[in-house]
């Protein structure tokens, strides 16, 4: 039987510097993978993902930067490529695009930030009577003193 030709003996990463030790190489590769454009701030915000059909999915914002965020979302929910995030207790919403999904986490790129209008709670005017009657507590009685009158 004829044999298949042997592949090149040249390494698959021809432009990779092979004069580094394995530990240095691993550290540089890890640093390159973790490098980000902006600094991320660790958070644990409670949020709601709102799909464009009106469906809301509860989630947590694990960390955030100017351009993206990491969300904690149960893997049972399927996420579309674009959606909105409303952070509970904050006055803004985010329009985001899904960047990656791994298990219970999802990475998103922030496309737009919108400020929510502040809703002022209107208090109903309390109808104050002209004069309140003074309560009569005489039917309750008095508390006995523990000190004997000697």
Short mmCIF file of N, CA, C and O in Angstrom, two decimals:
data_model
loop_
_atom_site.label_atom_id
_atom_site.label_comp_id
_atom_site.label_asym_id
_atom_site.label_seq_id
_atom_site.Cartn_x
_atom_site.Cartn_y
_atom_site.Cartn_z
N UNK A 1 0.83 -1.19 0.00
CA UNK A 1 0.00 0.00 0.00
C UNK A 1 0.87 1.24 0.00
O UNK A 1 1.84 1.32 0.74
N UNK A 2 0.46 2.24 -0.74
CA UNK A 2 1.25 3.48 -0.74
C UNK A 2 0.99 4.26 0.54
O UNK A 2 -0.11 4.30 1.05
N UNK A 3 2.01 4.88 1.04
CA UNK A 3 1.90 5.70 2.25
C UNK A 3 1.62 7.15 1.90
O UNK A 3 2.08 7.65 0.89
N UNK A 4 0.88 7.79 2.81
CA UNK A 4 0.60 9.22 2.64
C UNK A 4 1.88 9.99 2.92
O UNK A 4 2.69 9.59 3.75
N UNK A 5 2.07 11.10 2.22
CA UNK A 5 3.30 11.88 2.46
C UNK A 5 3.30 12.43 3.89
O UNK A 5 2.27 12.75 4.45
N UNK A 6 4.47 12.54 4.46
CA UNK A 6 4.64 13.07 5.81
C UNK A 6 4.38 14.57 5.81
O UNK A 6 4.77 15.27 4.89
N UNK A 7 3.68 15.06 6.83
CA UNK A 7 3.46 16.51 6.90
C UNK A 7 4.76 17.24 7.18
O UNK A 7 5.74 16.64 7.60
N UNK A 8 4.71 18.55 6.96
CA UNK A 8 5.90 19.37 7.24
C UNK A 8 6.32 19.18 8.68
O UNK A 8 5.50 19.03 9.57
N UNK A 9 7.58 19.21 8.91
CA UNK A 9 8.08 19.12 10.27
C UNK A 9 8.08 20.49 10.94
O UNK A 9 8.47 20.62 12.08
N UNK A 10 7.65 21.52 10.20
CA UNK A 10 7.62 22.87 10.75
C UNK A 10 6.49 22.98 11.77
O UNK A 10 5.40 22.48 11.55
N UNK A 11 6.74 23.63 12.91
CA UNK A 11 5.69 23.76 13.93
C UNK A 11 4.51 24.57 13.39
O UNK A 11 4.69 25.43 12.54
N UNK A 12 3.29 24.29 13.88
CA UNK A 12 2.12 25.02 13.38
C UNK A 12 2.12 26.50 13.74
O UNK A 12 1.44 27.28 13.12
N UNK A 13 2.88 26.92 14.75
CA UNK A 13 2.96 28.32 15.14
C UNK A 13 4.33 28.86 14.77
O UNK A 13 5.18 29.06 15.62
N UNK A 14 4.54 29.09 13.50
CA UNK A 14 5.87 29.48 13.02
C UNK A 14 6.32 30.83 13.59
O UNK A 14 7.50 31.02 13.83
N UNK A 15 5.41 31.75 13.81
CA UNK A 15 5.82 33.06 14.29
C UNK A 15 5.76 33.17 15.81
O UNK A 15 5.96 34.23 16.37
N UNK A 16 5.48 32.09 16.52
CA UNK A 16 5.42 32.10 17.98
C UNK A 16 6.83 31.97 18.53
O UNK A 16 7.59 31.13 18.10
N UNK A 17 7.23 32.79 19.51
CA UNK A 17 8.60 32.72 20.05
C UNK A 17 8.79 31.45 20.90
O UNK A 17 8.24 31.34 21.98
N UNK A 18 9.58 30.52 20.39
CA UNK A 18 9.78 29.26 21.08
C UNK A 18 10.94 29.28 22.06
O UNK A 18 11.24 28.29 22.67
N UNK A 19 11.62 30.42 22.20
CA UNK A 19 12.73 30.48 23.13
C UNK A 19 12.26 30.72 24.57
O UNK A 19 13.05 30.79 25.48
N UNK A 20 10.95 30.85 24.81
CA UNK A 20 10.42 31.02 26.15
C UNK A 20 10.22 29.66 26.79
O UNK A 20 9.97 28.67 26.13
N UNK A 21 10.27 29.65 28.10
CA UNK A 21 9.97 28.40 28.80
C UNK A 21 8.47 28.19 28.81
O UNK A 21 7.69 29.11 28.52
N UNK A 22 8.03 27.00 29.15
CA UNK A 22 6.60 26.67 29.13
C UNK A 22 5.82 27.55 30.12
O UNK A 22 4.72 28.00 29.82
N UNK A 23 6.41 27.83 31.29
CA UNK A 23 5.73 28.67 32.28
C UNK A 23 5.55 30.09 31.78
O UNK A 23 4.50 30.70 31.95
N UNK A 24 6.59 30.66 31.16
CA UNK A 24 6.51 32.02 30.64
C UNK A 24 5.49 32.08 29.50
O UNK A 24 4.72 33.03 29.40
N UNK A 25 5.49 31.07 28.65
CA UNK A 25 4.56 31.04 27.53
C UNK A 25 3.12 31.00 28.04
O UNK A 25 2.28 31.75 27.58
N UNK A 26 2.84 30.14 29.01
CA UNK A 26 1.49 30.03 29.56
C UNK A 26 1.05 31.36 30.19
O UNK A 26 -0.09 31.78 30.03
N UNK A 27 1.97 32.03 30.89
CA UNK A 27 1.64 33.30 31.53
C UNK A 27 1.32 34.37 30.49
O UNK A 27 0.38 35.15 30.67
N UNK A 28 2.10 34.40 29.39
CA UNK A 28 1.86 35.40 28.35
C UNK A 28 0.55 35.14 27.61
O UNK A 28 -0.21 36.05 27.31
N UNK A 29 0.26 33.87 27.34
CA UNK A 29 -0.99 33.54 26.66
C UNK A 29 -2.17 33.88 27.54
O UNK A 29 -3.15 34.47 27.08
N UNK A 30 -2.08 33.57 28.83
CA UNK A 30 -3.17 33.89 29.76
C UNK A 30 -3.36 35.40 29.86
O UNK A 30 -4.49 35.89 29.87
N UNK A 31 -2.28 36.16 29.92
CA UNK A 31 -2.38 37.62 30.01
C UNK A 31 -3.03 38.19 28.75
O UNK A 31 -3.83 39.13 28.83
N UNK A 32 -2.71 37.62 27.59
CA UNK A 32 -3.30 38.10 26.35
C UNK A 32 -4.79 37.80 26.30
O UNK A 32 -5.58 38.60 25.79
N UNK A 33 -5.21 36.67 26.82
CA UNK A 33 -6.62 36.31 26.81
C UNK A 33 -7.42 37.15 27.79
O UNK A 33 -8.58 37.45 27.55
N UNK A 34 -6.83 37.55 28.90
CA UNK A 34 -7.54 38.31 29.93
C UNK A 34 -7.52 39.82 29.65
O UNK A 34 -8.34 40.54 30.17
N UNK A 35 -6.61 40.28 28.79
CA UNK A 35 -6.49 41.71 28.52
C UNK A 35 -7.81 42.26 27.98
O UNK A 35 -8.42 41.68 27.11
N UNK A 36 -8.24 43.38 28.51
CA UNK A 36 -9.49 44.00 28.10
C UNK A 36 -9.24 45.46 27.77
O UNK A 36 -8.27 46.05 28.22
N UNK A 37 -10.15 46.03 27.01
CA UNK A 37 -10.00 47.43 26.64
C UNK A 37 -10.23 48.36 27.83
O UNK A 37 -9.56 49.35 27.99
N UNK A 38 -11.23 48.04 28.64
CA UNK A 38 -11.52 48.86 29.81
C UNK A 38 -11.46 48.01 31.08
O UNK A 38 -11.61 46.80 31.02
N UNK A 39 -11.26 48.68 32.17
CA UNK A 39 -11.23 47.99 33.46
C UNK A 39 -12.65 47.59 33.84
O UNK A 39 -13.59 48.35 33.69
N UNK A 40 -12.79 46.38 34.33
CA UNK A 40 -14.10 45.89 34.75
C UNK A 40 -14.28 46.11 36.24
O UNK A 40 -13.35 45.98 37.01
N UNK A 41 -15.50 46.43 36.62
CA UNK A 41 -15.85 46.63 38.02
C UNK A 41 -16.73 45.47 38.44
O UNK A 41 -17.76 45.21 37.82
N UNK A 42 -16.34 44.80 39.50
CA UNK A 42 -17.11 43.68 40.01
C UNK A 42 -18.39 44.19 40.67
O UNK A 42 -18.36 45.14 41.45
N UNK A 43 -19.52 43.58 40.32
CA UNK A 43 -20.81 43.98 40.87
C UNK A 43 -21.61 42.73 41.23
O UNK A 43 -21.19 41.62 40.94
N UNK A 44 -22.74 42.91 41.81
CA UNK A 44 -23.70 41.82 42.01
C UNK A 44 -25.10 42.42 41.93
O UNK A 44 -25.92 42.22 42.80
N UNK A 45 -25.34 43.17 40.85
CA UNK A 45 -26.61 43.85 40.67
C UNK A 45 -27.68 42.87 40.23
O UNK A 45 -27.45 42.00 39.42
N UNK A 46 -28.87 43.06 40.75
CA UNK A 46 -30.03 42.29 40.31
C UNK A 46 -30.60 43.02 39.10
O UNK A 46 -30.75 44.24 39.11
N UNK A 47 -30.90 42.26 38.04
CA UNK A 47 -31.36 42.88 36.81
C UNK A 47 -32.41 42.02 36.13
O UNK A 47 -32.63 40.86 36.52
N UNK A 48 -33.04 42.59 35.14
CA UNK A 48 -34.00 41.88 34.31
C UNK A 48 -33.59 42.02 32.86
O UNK A 48 -33.31 43.13 32.40
N UNK A 49 -33.54 40.90 32.16
CA UNK A 49 -33.33 40.92 30.72
C UNK A 49 -34.71 41.06 30.11
O UNK A 49 -35.62 40.30 30.44
N UNK A 50 -34.89 42.03 29.26
CA UNK A 50 -36.17 42.20 28.58
C UNK A 50 -35.96 41.94 27.10
O UNK A 50 -35.20 42.64 26.44
N UNK A 51 -36.63 40.90 26.62
CA UNK A 51 -36.59 40.58 25.20
C UNK A 51 -37.55 41.50 24.46
O UNK A 51 -38.45 42.09 25.06
N UNK A 52 -37.40 41.60 23.15
CA UNK A 52 -38.21 42.54 22.39
C UNK A 52 -39.66 42.09 22.26
O UNK A 52 -40.53 42.87 21.89
N UNK A 53 -39.96 40.82 22.61
CA UNK A 53 -41.35 40.37 22.63
C UNK A 53 -42.02 40.62 23.98
O UNK A 53 -43.16 40.24 24.19
N UNK A 54 -41.29 41.24 24.94
CA UNK A 54 -41.84 41.57 26.24
C UNK A 54 -41.49 40.57 27.34
O UNK A 54 -41.76 40.82 28.51
N UNK A 55 -40.88 39.44 27.00
CA UNK A 55 -40.48 38.45 27.99
C UNK A 55 -39.39 39.02 28.89
O UNK A 55 -38.47 39.68 28.41
N UNK A 56 -39.50 38.77 30.20
CA UNK A 56 -38.48 39.21 31.15
C UNK A 56 -37.82 38.00 31.78
O UNK A 56 -38.49 37.05 32.18
N UNK A 57 -36.48 38.04 31.86
CA UNK A 57 -35.68 36.96 32.43
C UNK A 57 -34.86 37.54 33.58
O UNK A 57 -34.10 38.49 33.37
N UNK A 58 -34.96 36.98 34.79
CA UNK A 58 -34.16 37.49 35.90
C UNK A 58 -32.69 37.13 35.70
O UNK A 58 -32.36 36.05 35.20
N UNK A 59 -31.79 38.03 36.11
CA UNK A 59 -30.36 37.76 35.99
C UNK A 59 -29.60 38.61 37.01
O UNK A 59 -30.17 39.44 37.70
N UNK A 60 -28.28 38.40 37.07
CA UNK A 60 -27.37 39.21 37.89
C UNK A 60 -26.30 39.77 36.99
O UNK A 60 -25.82 39.08 36.09
N UNK A 61 -25.89 41.01 37.23
CA UNK A 61 -24.75 41.60 36.52
C UNK A 61 -23.54 41.34 37.41
O UNK A 61 -23.43 41.89 38.49
N UNK A 62 -22.65 40.46 36.97
CA UNK A 62 -21.49 40.05 37.76
C UNK A 62 -20.36 41.07 37.69
O UNK A 62 -19.68 41.31 38.67
N UNK A 63 -20.10 41.60 36.51
CA UNK A 63 -19.12 42.69 36.38
C UNK A 63 -19.51 43.53 35.16
O UNK A 63 -20.26 43.09 34.30
N UNK A 64 -18.98 44.76 35.14
CA UNK A 64 -19.36 45.69 34.08
C UNK A 64 -18.20 46.61 33.75
O UNK A 64 -17.38 46.91 34.62
N UNK A 65 -18.12 47.03 32.49
CA UNK A 65 -17.16 48.03 32.06
C UNK A 65 -17.90 48.99 31.15
O UNK A 65 -19.11 48.88 30.97
N UNK A 66 -17.17 49.92 30.54
CA UNK A 66 -17.82 50.88 29.65
C UNK A 66 -18.39 50.22 28.41
O UNK A 66 -19.35 50.70 27.84
N UNK A 67 -17.80 49.10 27.97
CA UNK A 67 -18.24 48.51 26.72
C UNK A 67 -18.93 47.16 26.85
O UNK A 67 -19.47 46.65 25.88
N UNK A 68 -18.92 46.55 28.05
CA UNK A 68 -19.53 45.23 28.16
C UNK A 68 -19.82 44.84 29.59
O UNK A 68 -19.52 45.56 30.53
N UNK A 69 -20.41 43.65 29.73
CA UNK A 69 -20.76 43.15 31.05
C UNK A 69 -20.82 41.63 31.02
O UNK A 69 -20.96 41.01 29.97
N UNK A 70 -20.69 41.05 32.21
CA UNK A 70 -20.84 39.61 32.39
C UNK A 70 -22.11 39.39 33.19
O UNK A 70 -22.28 39.97 34.26
N UNK A 71 -23.01 38.58 32.66
CA UNK A 71 -24.29 38.32 33.30
C UNK A 71 -24.36 36.91 33.83
O UNK A 71 -23.84 35.99 33.21
N UNK A 72 -25.01 36.75 34.95
CA UNK A 72 -25.35 35.43 35.47
C UNK A 72 -26.78 35.13 35.08
O UNK A 72 -27.70 35.78 35.57
N UNK A 73 -26.96 34.19 34.13
CA UNK A 73 -28.28 33.84 33.62
C UNK A 73 -28.38 32.32 33.61
O UNK A 73 -27.48 31.66 33.09
N UNK A 74 -29.43 31.75 34.18
CA UNK A 74 -29.55 30.29 34.15
C UNK A 74 -29.45 29.76 32.71
O UNK A 74 -30.00 30.35 31.78
N UNK A 75 -28.74 28.65 32.55
CA UNK A 75 -28.51 28.07 31.22
C UNK A 75 -29.81 27.62 30.55
O UNK A 75 -29.84 27.42 29.34
N UNK A 76 -30.88 27.46 31.32
CA UNK A 76 -32.15 27.02 30.75
C UNK A 76 -32.78 28.08 29.86
O UNK A 76 -33.63 27.76 29.04
N UNK A 77 -32.38 29.35 30.02
CA UNK A 77 -32.92 30.41 29.19
C UNK A 77 -32.07 30.57 27.94
O UNK A 77 -30.85 30.69 28.02
N UNK A 78 -32.72 30.61 26.80
CA UNK A 78 -32.01 30.87 25.56
C UNK A 78 -32.07 32.37 25.28
O UNK A 78 -33.15 32.98 25.35
N UNK A 79 -30.92 32.94 24.99
CA UNK A 79 -30.85 34.39 24.78
C UNK A 79 -30.71 34.70 23.30
O UNK A 79 -29.94 34.03 22.59
N UNK A 80 -31.42 35.73 22.81
CA UNK A 80 -31.25 36.15 21.42
C UNK A 80 -29.96 36.95 21.25
O UNK A 80 -29.26 37.23 22.22
N UNK A 81 -29.67 37.35 20.04
CA UNK A 81 -28.43 38.08 19.78
C UNK A 81 -28.47 39.52 20.31
O UNK A 81 -27.43 40.11 20.57
N UNK A 82 -29.67 40.10 20.50
CA UNK A 82 -29.78 41.46 21.03
C UNK A 82 -30.97 41.53 21.99
O UNK A 82 -32.00 40.89 21.76
N UNK A 83 -30.81 42.29 23.08
CA UNK A 83 -31.87 42.44 24.07
C UNK A 83 -31.57 43.64 24.95
O UNK A 83 -30.54 44.30 24.78
N UNK A 84 -32.48 43.92 25.89
CA UNK A 84 -32.32 45.04 26.82
C UNK A 84 -32.07 44.49 28.22
O UNK A 84 -32.55 43.41 28.55
N UNK A 85 -31.36 45.25 29.04
CA UNK A 85 -31.13 44.90 30.44
C UNK A 85 -31.56 46.08 31.29
O UNK A 85 -31.11 47.21 31.08
N UNK A 86 -32.44 45.82 32.26
CA UNK A 86 -32.86 46.84 33.22
C UNK A 86 -32.31 46.46 34.57
O UNK A 86 -32.61 45.39 35.10
N UNK A 87 -31.49 47.30 35.13
CA UNK A 87 -30.88 47.05 36.43
C UNK A 87 -31.80 47.61 37.51
O UNK A 87 -32.14 48.79 37.48
N UNK A 88 -32.20 46.74 38.42
CA UNK A 88 -33.14 47.13 39.47
C UNK A 88 -32.48 48.14 40.40
O UNK A 88 -31.35 47.97 40.83
N UNK A 89 -33.18 49.23 40.68
CA UNK A 89 -32.66 50.26 41.58
C UNK A 89 -31.79 51.30 40.89
O UNK A 89 -31.27 52.19 41.55
N UNK A 90 -31.62 51.19 39.59
CA UNK A 90 -30.85 52.18 38.83
C UNK A 90 -31.79 52.87 37.85
O UNK A 90 -32.83 52.35 37.49
N UNK A 91 -31.39 54.05 37.38
CA UNK A 91 -32.28 54.81 36.50
C UNK A 91 -31.85 54.74 35.03
O UNK A 91 -31.96 55.70 34.30
N UNK A 92 -31.37 53.55 34.60
CA UNK A 92 -31.00 53.40 33.20
C UNK A 92 -31.23 51.96 32.73
O UNK A 92 -31.37 51.06 33.53
N UNK A 93 -31.32 51.82 31.41
CA UNK A 93 -31.42 50.50 30.78
C UNK A 93 -30.31 50.41 29.73
O UNK A 93 -29.83 51.43 29.24
N UNK A 94 -29.91 49.20 29.42
CA UNK A 94 -28.85 48.96 28.45
C UNK A 94 -29.40 48.17 27.27
O UNK A 94 -30.14 47.21 27.46
N UNK A 95 -29.06 48.57 26.08
CA UNK A 95 -29.32 47.74 24.89
C UNK A 95 -28.00 47.04 24.62
O UNK A 95 -26.95 47.69 24.48
N UNK A 96 -28.03 45.71 24.55
CA UNK A 96 -26.80 44.93 24.44
C UNK A 96 -26.89 43.90 23.33
O UNK A 96 -27.98 43.54 22.87
N UNK A 97 -25.72 43.43 22.90
CA UNK A 97 -25.59 42.32 21.96
C UNK A 97 -24.87 41.19 22.67
O UNK A 97 -23.87 41.43 23.37
N UNK A 98 -25.34 39.98 22.48
CA UNK A 98 -24.73 38.81 23.09
C UNK A 98 -23.37 38.55 22.43
O UNK A 98 -23.27 38.45 21.21
N UNK A 99 -22.32 38.46 23.25
CA UNK A 99 -20.97 38.20 22.74
C UNK A 99 -20.59 36.74 22.90
O UNK A 99 -20.00 36.14 22.00
N UNK A 100 -20.91 36.15 24.05
CA UNK A 100 -20.60 34.74 24.31
C UNK A 100 -21.55 34.19 25.34
O UNK A 100 -22.20 34.93 26.06
N UNK A 101 -21.61 32.87 25.42
CA UNK A 101 -22.46 32.19 26.40
C UNK A 101 -21.76 30.91 26.84
O UNK A 101 -21.39 30.08 26.03
N UNK A 102 -21.54 30.76 28.15
CA UNK A 102 -20.92 29.56 28.73
C UNK A 102 -21.67 29.19 29.99
O UNK A 102 -21.55 29.87 31.00
N UNK A 103 -22.43 28.11 29.93
CA UNK A 103 -23.16 27.64 31.10
C UNK A 103 -24.12 28.69 31.62
O UNK A 103 -24.99 29.17 30.89
N UNK A 104 -23.98 29.04 32.90
CA UNK A 104 -24.86 30.02 33.53
C UNK A 104 -24.38 31.46 33.39
O UNK A 104 -24.83 32.33 34.13
N UNK A 105 -23.45 31.72 32.49
CA UNK A 105 -22.92 33.06 32.30
C UNK A 105 -23.04 33.47 30.84
O UNK A 105 -23.03 32.64 29.93
N UNK A 106 -23.15 34.78 30.63
CA UNK A 106 -23.21 35.34 29.29
C UNK A 106 -22.44 36.65 29.28
O UNK A 106 -22.50 37.42 30.23
N UNK A 107 -21.72 36.88 28.21
CA UNK A 107 -21.01 38.14 28.02
C UNK A 107 -21.76 38.98 27.01
O UNK A 107 -22.24 38.46 26.00
N UNK A 108 -21.88 40.27 27.27
CA UNK A 108 -22.61 41.16 26.36
C UNK A 108 -21.78 42.40 26.06
O UNK A 108 -20.95 42.81 26.87
N UNK A 109 -21.99 42.95 24.87
CA UNK A 109 -21.40 44.23 24.48
C UNK A 109 -22.49 45.28 24.59
O UNK A 109 -23.58 45.11 24.06
N UNK A 110 -22.18 46.36 25.27
CA UNK A 110 -23.16 47.43 25.46
C UNK A 110 -23.19 48.29 24.20
O UNK A 110 -22.18 48.85 23.79
N UNK A 111 -24.38 48.39 23.58
CA UNK A 111 -24.56 49.19 22.37
C UNK A 111 -25.07 50.59 22.70
O UNK A 111 -24.67 51.56 22.08
N UNK A 112 -26.01 50.67 23.65
CA UNK A 112 -26.62 51.95 23.96
C UNK A 112 -27.10 51.95 25.41
O UNK A 112 -27.54 50.95 25.92
N UNK A 113 -27.00 53.12 26.04
CA UNK A 113 -27.49 53.31 27.40
C UNK A 113 -28.59 54.36 27.34
O UNK A 113 -28.41 55.42 26.74
N UNK A 114 -29.72 54.06 27.97
CA UNK A 114 -30.83 55.01 27.99
C UNK A 114 -31.20 55.31 29.43
O UNK A 114 -31.29 54.40 30.25
N UNK A 115 -31.42 56.58 29.72
CA UNK A 115 -31.82 56.99 31.06
C UNK A 115 -33.33 56.88 31.18
O UNK A 115 -34.06 57.29 30.30
N UNK A 116 -33.78 56.28 32.27
CA UNK A 116 -35.21 56.14 32.51
C UNK A 116 -35.73 57.42 33.15
O UNK A 116 -35.05 58.03 33.97
N UNK A 117 -36.95 57.81 32.83
CA UNK A 117 -37.53 58.99 33.49
C UNK A 117 -37.79 58.68 34.95
O UNK A 117 -38.18 57.57 35.31
N UNK A 118 -37.57 59.66 35.79
CA UNK A 118 -37.80 59.49 37.22
C UNK A 118 -39.30 59.61 37.47
O UNK A 118 -39.92 60.59 37.10
N UNK A 119 -39.84 58.58 38.08
CA UNK A 119 -41.27 58.58 38.38
C UNK A 119 -41.44 59.09 39.81
O UNK A 119 -40.94 58.50 40.75
N UNK A 120 -42.13 60.20 39.93
CA UNK A 120 -42.36 60.77 41.25
C UNK A 120 -43.64 60.18 41.81
O UNK A 120 -44.67 60.14 41.12
N UNK A 121 -43.57 59.71 43.03
CA UNK A 121 -44.76 59.17 43.67
C UNK A 121 -45.60 60.33 44.18
O UNK A 121 -45.13 61.16 44.94
N UNK A 122 -46.83 60.35 43.73
CA UNK A 122 -47.74 61.41 44.19
C UNK A 122 -48.47 60.90 45.41
O UNK A 122 -49.10 59.86 45.38
N UNK A 123 -48.37 61.67 46.47
CA UNK A 123 -49.06 61.31 47.70
C UNK A 123 -50.45 61.91 47.67
O UNK A 123 -50.63 63.08 47.32
N UNK A 124 -51.42 61.09 48.04
CA UNK A 124 -52.79 61.58 48.11
C UNK A 124 -52.88 62.57 49.26
O UNK A 124 -52.36 62.31 50.35
N UNK A 125 -53.51 63.69 49.03
CA UNK A 125 -53.62 64.66 50.12
C UNK A 125 -54.44 64.06 51.26
O UNK A 125 -55.54 63.57 51.05
N UNK A 126 -53.87 64.07 52.43
CA UNK A 126 -54.55 63.51 53.59
C UNK A 126 -55.62 64.48 54.06
O UNK A 126 -55.36 65.67 54.24
N UNK A 127 -56.78 63.96 54.25
CA UNK A 127 -57.88 64.79 54.74
C UNK A 127 -57.73 64.93 56.24
O UNK A 127 -58.03 64.01 57.00
N UNK A 128 -57.25 66.06 56.66
CA UNK A 128 -57.03 66.32 58.09
C UNK A 128 -58.31 66.87 58.69
O UNK A 128 -58.87 67.84 58.17
N UNK A 129 -58.77 66.26 59.75
CA UNK A 129 -59.94 66.87 60.41
C UNK A 129 -59.53 68.19 61.04
O UNK A 129 -58.37 68.42 61.36
N UNK A 130 -60.51 69.05 61.21
CA UNK A 130 -60.24 70.39 61.75
C UNK A 130 -59.56 70.31 63.11
O UNK A 130 -58.59 70.99 63.36
N UNK A 131 -60.06 69.49 63.99
CA UNK A 131 -59.41 69.33 65.28
C UNK A 131 -59.58 67.86 65.68
O UNK A 131 -60.67 67.32 65.61
N UNK A 132 -58.48 67.26 66.07
CA UNK A 132 -58.53 65.87 66.49
C UNK A 132 -58.97 65.80 67.94
O UNK A 132 -58.49 66.58 68.76
N UNK A 133 -59.87 64.89 68.23
CA UNK A 133 -60.27 64.76 69.64
C UNK A 133 -59.12 64.14 70.44
O UNK A 133 -58.36 63.32 69.94
N UNK A 134 -58.99 64.57 71.65
CA UNK A 134 -57.95 64.04 72.53
C UNK A 134 -58.39 62.66 73.00
O UNK A 134 -59.51 62.51 73.49
N UNK A 135 -57.55 61.63 72.84
CA UNK A 135 -57.95 60.30 73.25
C UNK A 135 -58.06 60.19 74.77
O UNK A 135 -57.32 60.82 75.51
N UNK A 136 -58.99 59.39 75.23
CA UNK A 136 -59.21 59.18 76.65
C UNK A 136 -58.69 57.79 77.00
O UNK A 136 -59.27 56.79 76.59
N UNK A 137 -57.60 57.72 77.73
CA UNK A 137 -56.99 56.45 78.09
C UNK A 137 -57.37 56.00 79.50
O UNK A 137 -56.76 55.09 80.04
N UNK A 138 -58.36 56.59 80.10
CA UNK A 138 -58.72 56.25 81.47
C UNK A 138 -59.26 54.83 81.58
O UNK A 138 -59.14 54.19 82.63
N UNK A 139 -59.83 54.29 80.53
CA UNK A 139 -60.38 52.95 80.60
C UNK A 139 -59.29 51.88 80.59
O UNK A 139 -59.55 50.74 80.94
N UNK A 140 -58.09 52.24 80.23
CA UNK A 140 -56.99 51.28 80.19
C UNK A 140 -56.50 50.97 81.59
O UNK A 140 -56.14 49.85 81.91
N UNK A 141 -56.51 51.91 82.46
CA UNK A 141 -56.01 51.73 83.81
C UNK A 141 -54.57 52.19 83.92
O UNK A 141 -54.01 52.74 82.99
N UNK A 142 -53.99 51.98 85.07
CA UNK A 142 -52.61 52.42 85.28
C UNK A 142 -51.77 51.20 85.64
O UNK A 142 -52.28 50.17 86.10
N UNK A 143 -50.50 51.32 85.46
CA UNK A 143 -49.57 50.25 85.77
C UNK A 143 -49.21 50.31 87.26
O UNK A 143 -48.97 51.39 87.80
N UNK A 144 -49.15 49.14 87.85
CA UNK A 144 -48.81 49.11 89.29
C UNK A 144 -47.33 49.36 89.45
O UNK A 144 -46.50 48.92 88.64
N UNK A 145 -47.00 50.01 90.49
CA UNK A 145 -45.61 50.30 90.79
C UNK A 145 -45.01 49.13 91.57
O UNK A 145 -45.67 48.53 92.41
N UNK A 146 -43.78 48.79 91.28
CA UNK A 146 -43.09 47.72 92.00
C UNK A 146 -42.49 48.23 93.33
O UNK A 146 -42.07 47.46 94.16
N UNK A 147 -42.43 49.50 93.46
CA UNK A 147 -41.87 50.09 94.67
C UNK A 147 -43.00 50.27 95.68
O UNK A 147 -44.03 50.84 95.39
N UNK A 148 -42.77 49.74 96.83
CA UNK A 148 -43.82 49.83 97.86
C UNK A 148 -43.80 51.22 98.50
O UNK A 148 -42.71 51.77 98.76
N UNK A 149 -44.95 51.78 98.76
CA UNK A 149 -44.99 53.13 99.33
C UNK A 149 -44.73 53.10 100.85
O UNK A 149 -45.65 53.19 101.64
N UNK A 150 -43.55 52.91 101.28
CA UNK A 150 -43.21 52.91 102.71
C UNK A 150 -42.49 54.15 103.09
O UNK A 150 -41.79 54.82 102.55
#
